[in-house]
Amino acid sequence: MTAPDITKLIVRTSMKDRAAFDLLYRHTSAKLFGVCLRILRDRAEAEEALQDVYIKIWAKADRFAVSELSPISWLVAIARNHSIDRIRARRRATVELDEATGIVDPTPGPEALTMAAGERARVFSCLDELENDRAAAVKAAYLSGFSYAELAERFGVPLNTMRTWLRRSLMKLRECLER
Amino acid sequence: MNPAHDNDPRDDDTLAAEYVVGVLSADERRAVSARIESDPAFARLVDQWEAHLSPMDEFVPAEPPASAKRKLDERLFANGPAEAGSRSSGPAGLWSSLALWRGLTAAAVVAVALLAVQPYLGQPGQPEQGAGRLVASLAPQQSDVHYFVVYDARENDIGLSHVTGERGADQDFELWVIEGDQPPASLGVVPAGTSVHLAVDQALSRKIEQGAVFAISLEPRGGSPTGQPTGPVVAAGDLREI
C-alpha cells in the first residue's frame, strides 16, 4: 500500500468512516504491532497496546493533516510513544526483561520505516559522525525506549553524563541532518 | 515548568528531542503529552524531531492475532455501532469532524494543511466525477483566524467552517479566490456562524478547479468597497488535488 493510499485511509478515518478504518488496520497493523513488540517485548502487552494505539488513531486521525510526517511515520510515532508510555508505567527494569526474553535486537530482515532509503542512509551517516558509544546510546533510546537511567546503567556512566551525552548528540545529529 | 530535575534547565527544543527519542520518565512524558495537546508551537517542535529521527526506525512486522481487532472493535464501537455508521461520510459527519479541528491551532504554525477528500469521501457506488469535493485549511496569516473550506464542484457550493479568530465590530471577513497573477476575485462576505455556505458561479468554479488560492481578508462591514481586498489577509491556503 502506497503512502497516498494510507493518507486517504487516514483522512477517511478522520471522517469516522469505519470501512476505511478497517482497511487502515488491515494494511498497517502488522507494522504497528512490530513496533509495539520491539519496545514492549511482551506479546500480551503488545496486543493491548496495539488496541490502544488504534483507538488513538480513530480519535486523532484529524491531526494527521497538521503533521509534517509521512502517513506511516505518523502512525508509527503513535505506536512508539504509546509503547514507551507503557514501559515507563510498568516500572519494571527493562534491562532485566531484555536479558530475560532475548528479543532485543532486530532480527534479520527488519523493515525500515522510511520508504526513502536515502533518508535512512543519511541519518546513519550522521550517527557515524558521533562517537561510537554515543551513537549507540541514541539508537538504543530510540529503538528500545530506554530511559536515561537505563541508558546510564547500560553504558556504565553517571546519569548526568548520559543526559549530557544524549542532548549533545541529538543536537549534533540534527545539525548534520540539516546540513 | 520543568517537570523534573532541578538544576537541569532545558529549553523546549531539548525537551521535545528527549520526548521523541524516548528517554524521559513517566511523569515527564505525561507532562510533555499534555503540553503537545495545548501548545501548538511545542507540538511542532516534537513533530520536527519525529521527522528527523524516524528514518532510524526499523521493526519486524508481525501479524497481530485476529482477537486483537475483535477486542478493538468491541472497545470502540460496542456502545453504538449504528451511531458510528451514521456518521460516516455524510455532511453532518464531515462537519462534526471538522469541528474537531477547533482548538487545533497547531495549524496556525503549519504553512498550509490541505486535504483533498474527493474521491475518498465518495459513498460506495456513487459515481465519481473529475472534480468533486475538496477541502483546504485556510491557515492564519499573522492572525488567529482559521477557517476550513470545503468546495463542492457538483453543487457549486463552498462551505466554510469557522475554526478560530473573531472579526471586530464593524468588520467583516471576505473570501477571495486568487488565480496566478490575476487580481483576487471576491466570493463574498463570509456570513457569521460556525458553518456557512457561499454559492459559486461557473467562472469561479473554473478558477478553483485550476488550483487557485483562497484568502480571507478583514474588511469594513459589508465587504470591500473597492472590489479588491483593502484589509489585511488574515488567512490563506491553497486547494489542489493530491
XYZ file of C-alpha atoms in Angstrom:
421
model
C 0.000 0.000 0.000
C 1.479 3.341 -1.030
C 1.790 6.437 1.120
C -1.001 8.294 -0.730
C -3.281 5.299 -0.200
C -2.597 5.311 3.525
C -3.120 9.069 3.564
C -6.572 8.549 2.041
C -7.446 5.961 4.656
C -6.330 8.245 7.486
C -8.367 11.116 6.038
C -11.432 8.920 5.746
C -10.861 7.611 9.251
C -10.889 11.211 10.496
C -14.392 11.420 8.990
C -15.286 8.432 11.176
C -15.551 6.095 8.221
C -15.382 2.624 9.714
C -14.730 0.817 6.447
C -11.662 2.999 5.899
C -10.556 2.399 9.477
C -10.830 -1.376 8.980
C -8.741 -1.148 5.824
C -6.205 1.058 7.561
C -5.952 -1.558 10.295
C -5.580 -4.343 7.779
C -2.747 -2.605 5.962
C -0.827 -1.168 8.886
C -1.442 -3.313 11.975
C 1.427 -5.739 11.294
C 3.851 -2.815 11.183
C 2.488 -1.171 14.294
C 2.333 -4.486 16.132
C 6.000 -4.939 15.198
C 6.777 -1.550 16.745
C 4.839 -2.385 19.948
C 6.609 -5.746 20.211
C 10.006 -4.205 19.684
C 9.561 -1.844 22.597
C 7.337 -3.872 24.943
C 8.837 -7.313 24.292
C 5.745 -8.963 25.616
C 3.134 -10.318 23.270
C 0.105 -9.953 25.501
C 1.005 -6.410 26.421
C 1.812 -5.536 22.816
C -1.661 -6.744 21.808
C -3.289 -4.482 24.352
C -1.046 -1.631 23.324
C -1.981 -2.163 19.689
C -5.675 -1.775 20.535
C -4.936 1.426 22.442
C -2.917 2.693 19.504
C -5.774 2.212 17.032
C -8.222 3.798 19.456
C -5.934 6.834 19.445
C -5.721 6.722 15.664
C -9.531 6.637 15.426
C -9.808 9.582 17.803
C -6.944 11.671 16.484
C -6.848 10.938 12.766
C -7.736 14.544 12.025
C -4.409 15.644 13.480
C -2.551 13.968 10.686
C -3.198 16.923 8.410
C -1.195 19.268 10.588
C 1.764 16.929 10.869
C 4.810 17.055 8.650
C 5.293 13.317 8.918
C 4.642 10.754 6.244
C 1.500 8.734 6.947
C 3.399 5.663 8.105
C 5.797 7.704 10.228
C 2.808 9.391 11.821
C 1.190 6.050 12.662
C 4.464 4.599 13.912
C 5.040 7.642 16.135
C 1.697 6.972 17.838
C 2.612 3.311 18.371
C 6.116 4.131 19.587
C 5.030 6.824 22.000
C 2.249 4.730 23.420
C 4.557 1.746 23.889
C 7.158 3.901 25.625
C 4.474 5.337 27.913
C 3.521 1.785 28.801
C 7.014 0.573 29.664
C 7.569 3.661 31.766
C 4.335 2.982 33.597
C 5.018 -0.638 34.357
C 8.170 0.277 36.270
C 9.882 -2.988 35.660
C 13.515 -2.954 34.801
C 13.639 -3.046 31.060
C 17.247 -4.052 31.319
C 16.336 -7.298 33.058
C 13.446 -8.025 30.753
C 15.629 -7.546 27.826
C 18.098 -10.132 29.094
C 15.282 -12.475 30.023
C 13.472 -12.548 26.727
C 16.322 -12.053 24.318
C 14.288 -10.383 21.614
C 16.045 -7.088 21.806
C 17.986 -6.785 18.670
C 16.202 -6.515 15.400
C 16.203 -9.955 13.881
C 17.483 -10.314 10.348
C 15.351 -8.573 7.804
C 13.806 -5.794 9.861
C 11.747 -3.437 7.814
C 12.964 0.106 7.761
C 10.292 2.636 8.368
C 11.186 5.074 5.719
C 10.369 4.450 2.112
C 13.266 6.627 1.067
C 16.465 4.652 1.516
C 18.347 7.923 1.106
C 16.891 9.375 4.298
C 17.843 6.298 6.209
C 21.390 6.293 4.845
C 21.638 9.950 5.782
C 20.591 9.529 9.402
C 23.039 6.647 9.813
C 25.883 8.566 8.212
C 25.128 11.406 10.644
C 25.109 8.931 13.539
C 28.535 7.790 12.326
C 29.828 11.286 12.961
C 29.135 10.803 16.667
C 31.426 8.874 18.961
C 30.552 5.192 18.857
C 29.038 4.796 22.285
C 27.032 7.987 21.925
C 25.576 6.901 18.630
C 24.762 3.560 20.248
C 23.003 5.348 23.118
C 20.855 7.369 20.712
C 19.907 4.237 18.787
C 19.185 2.236 21.945
C 16.971 5.018 23.252
C 15.072 5.444 20.021
C 14.620 1.805 19.097
C 14.149 0.256 22.523
C 12.716 3.121 24.528
C 15.345 3.097 27.283
C 15.109 5.819 29.897
C 18.079 7.971 30.896
C 18.533 5.797 33.989
C 18.550 2.590 31.962
C 20.953 4.023 29.424
C 23.291 5.213 32.184
C 23.308 1.717 33.642
C 23.857 0.008 30.311
C 26.660 2.297 29.285
C 28.185 2.450 32.766
C 28.195 6.232 33.070
C 26.610 8.565 35.638
C 23.083 9.727 34.918
C 24.112 13.325 34.342
C 26.828 12.273 31.961
C 24.273 10.303 29.966
C 21.996 13.332 29.839
C 24.802 15.489 28.544
C 25.843 12.850 26.009
C 22.414 12.379 24.642
C 21.436 16.024 24.438
C 24.630 16.989 22.680
C 24.381 14.003 20.388
C 20.819 14.862 19.378
C 21.754 18.453 18.605
C 24.792 17.330 16.589
C 22.662 14.809 14.778
C 20.156 17.430 13.789
C 22.849 19.849 12.726
C 24.228 17.123 10.457
C 20.760 16.267 9.094
C 20.071 19.897 8.271
C 23.449 20.443 6.664
C 7.505 24.437 34.283
C 10.264 21.955 34.035
C 8.683 18.683 35.052
C 11.705 17.096 36.603
C 15.264 17.791 37.527
C 16.207 20.853 39.446
C 19.390 22.469 38.271
C 18.659 20.948 34.928
C 17.374 23.724 32.785
C 16.159 22.576 29.433
C 14.825 24.500 26.572
C 11.722 23.345 24.735
C 13.701 22.088 21.800
C 15.760 19.799 24.035
C 12.666 18.602 25.838
C 10.969 17.818 22.522
C 14.042 15.886 21.371
C 14.165 13.916 24.625
C 10.488 13.071 24.353
C 10.865 11.817 20.810
C 13.998 9.791 21.440
C 12.151 8.271 24.388
C 14.388 8.842 27.417
C 12.035 10.769 29.675
C 10.443 9.363 32.832
C 6.739 8.523 33.096
C 5.928 11.826 34.823
C 7.918 13.845 32.353
C 6.263 12.085 29.430
C 2.828 12.809 30.865
C 3.699 16.475 31.229
C 5.058 16.616 27.690
C 1.992 14.839 26.254
C -0.272 17.388 27.907
C 1.844 20.167 26.526
C 1.659 18.742 22.989
C -2.124 18.945 23.254
C -2.171 22.520 24.477
C 0.843 24.211 22.897
C 0.960 24.154 19.086
C 4.444 25.660 18.861
C 5.764 22.947 21.126
C 3.824 20.277 19.223
C 5.568 21.458 16.104
C 8.990 21.029 17.709
C 8.035 17.463 18.610
C 6.842 16.850 15.073
C 10.129 18.125 13.657
C 12.113 15.804 15.896
C 9.915 12.883 14.875
C 10.665 13.741 11.266
C 14.412 13.922 11.965
C 14.654 10.659 13.851
C 12.030 8.460 12.201
C 14.296 7.352 9.324
C 16.254 5.493 12.013
C 13.273 3.317 12.802
C 13.139 -0.327 11.921
C 10.880 -3.110 13.027
C 9.914 -6.628 12.220
C 6.309 -6.612 11.031
C 4.257 -9.140 12.965
C 0.679 -10.078 12.236
C -1.427 -9.460 15.354
C -3.932 -12.189 16.271
C -7.468 -11.752 14.941
C -8.679 -11.402 18.516
C -6.884 -8.057 18.778
C -9.079 -6.489 16.105
C -12.214 -8.027 17.601
C -11.413 -6.555 21.004
C -10.564 -3.245 19.409
C -13.954 -3.131 17.683
C -15.676 -4.017 20.942
C -13.878 -1.258 22.752
C -14.508 1.343 20.055
C -17.932 0.513 18.741
C -19.700 -1.683 21.296
C -21.838 1.163 22.578
C -23.235 2.297 19.304
C -22.240 0.742 16.017
C -25.321 2.360 14.480
C -24.115 5.761 15.500
C -20.681 5.093 14.127
C -22.254 4.005 10.872
C -24.498 7.003 10.538
C -21.594 9.347 10.980
C -19.700 8.010 8.045
C -19.133 10.440 5.252
C -22.401 12.368 5.391
C -22.226 16.123 5.578
C -23.025 16.032 9.293
C -20.163 13.612 9.819
C -17.888 15.849 7.864
C -18.751 18.967 9.753
C -18.677 17.370 13.151
C -15.300 16.015 12.252
C -14.127 19.387 11.078
C -15.372 20.794 14.343
C -12.707 18.691 15.984
C -10.193 20.948 14.319
C -11.335 23.662 16.631
C -8.565 24.373 19.046
C -6.089 22.651 16.827
C -4.119 25.780 16.439
C -1.137 23.668 15.545
C -2.403 24.507 12.117
C -1.511 28.071 12.896
C 2.138 27.277 12.523
C 1.825 24.903 9.653
C 2.047 26.838 6.436
C -0.942 25.144 4.888
C -2.704 21.969 5.816
C -4.764 20.843 2.950
C -6.550 17.740 2.033
C -8.457 16.757 -0.990
C -11.142 14.459 0.186
C -12.627 13.505 -3.120
C -12.676 10.704 -4.075
C -12.198 9.464 -0.526
C -15.474 10.928 0.609
C -17.459 9.336 -2.153
C -20.077 6.929 -0.975
C -19.666 3.456 -2.363
C -21.455 3.224 -5.646
C -21.628 6.945 -6.090
C -20.265 7.949 -9.487
C -17.024 9.804 -9.167
C -16.515 12.898 -11.197
C -13.336 14.599 -12.237
C -13.813 17.482 -9.863
C -15.635 16.771 -6.687
C -15.268 17.921 -3.153
C -12.046 19.429 -1.951
C -11.023 20.571 1.485
C -8.498 23.240 2.377
C -7.356 24.732 5.604
C -7.097 28.497 5.483
C -4.240 28.940 7.892
C -3.732 32.120 9.824
C -1.512 34.822 8.402
C -0.311 36.884 11.353
C -3.677 36.420 12.985
C -5.614 33.712 14.745
C -8.214 33.453 12.004
C -8.567 29.928 10.800
C -11.210 28.512 8.501
C -11.756 25.227 6.828
C -13.121 25.316 3.323
C -14.977 22.565 1.563
C -15.581 23.136 -2.107
C -18.203 21.001 -3.802
C -17.991 21.234 -7.590
C -21.218 19.345 -8.166
C -23.236 21.742 -6.041
C -21.280 24.892 -6.929
C -21.041 25.416 -3.229
C -18.384 26.493 -0.790
C -18.818 25.500 2.818
C -16.810 27.344 5.413
C -16.182 26.057 8.882
C -15.027 28.677 11.334
C -12.251 27.287 13.495
C -10.766 30.233 15.363
C -10.471 34.011 15.199
C -13.058 36.739 15.584
C -13.854 39.705 13.402
C -14.004 43.073 15.103
C -17.142 45.151 15.470
C -17.961 46.891 12.183
C -15.788 44.457 10.286
C -16.378 41.505 8.030
C -14.327 38.675 6.661
C -14.348 38.466 2.889
C -13.342 35.366 0.971
C -11.202 35.722 -2.154
C -10.021 33.382 -4.789
C -6.716 34.193 -6.414
C -5.577 32.586 -9.605
C -1.959 33.021 -10.611
C -1.154 36.677 -11.235
C -4.795 37.677 -11.621
C -6.317 40.118 -9.171
C -8.304 38.435 -6.398
C -11.950 37.749 -7.161
C -14.408 38.092 -4.322
C -16.548 35.167 -3.263
C -18.396 37.466 -0.948
C -18.551 38.379 2.676
C -18.317 35.397 4.987
C -21.540 35.253 6.994
C -21.102 34.956 10.744
C -21.539 31.446 12.017
C -19.601 28.310 12.609
C -20.678 26.629 9.413
C -21.788 28.707 6.446
C -22.195 28.315 2.723
C -21.475 30.507 -0.280
C -22.667 29.918 -3.817
C -20.015 29.856 -6.527
C -20.603 30.833 -10.147
C -19.117 28.926 -13.024
C -16.243 31.285 -13.742
C -15.116 31.000 -10.142
C -15.585 27.241 -10.169
C -13.159 27.041 -13.060
C -10.585 29.091 -11.173
C -10.932 26.925 -8.117
C -10.557 23.773 -10.120
C -7.463 25.150 -11.791
C -5.747 25.376 -8.452
C -6.439 28.839 -7.173
C -5.535 30.067 -3.711
C -8.152 31.087 -1.179
C -7.624 34.047 1.088
C -9.687 35.768 3.740
C -9.228 39.472 4.340
C -10.551 41.716 7.044
C -12.803 44.346 5.508
C -15.202 47.076 6.610
C -18.679 45.774 7.368
C -20.424 44.749 4.173
C -17.222 43.897 2.370
C -14.529 45.657 0.435
C -15.753 48.963 -1.002
C -13.334 48.703 -3.932
C -13.863 45.161 -5.183
C -10.305 44.345 -4.157
C -9.043 43.396 -0.724
C -8.439 46.513 1.344
C -7.681 44.966 4.707
C -5.035 42.531 5.859
C -5.172 38.948 4.659
C -5.865 37.051 7.848
C -5.937 33.510 6.498
C -4.930 31.809 3.292
C -4.478 28.390 1.826
C -4.472 26.615 -1.464
C -6.588 23.840 -2.763
C -5.356 21.178 -5.066
C -5.847 17.533 -5.611
C -3.428 15.105 -4.107
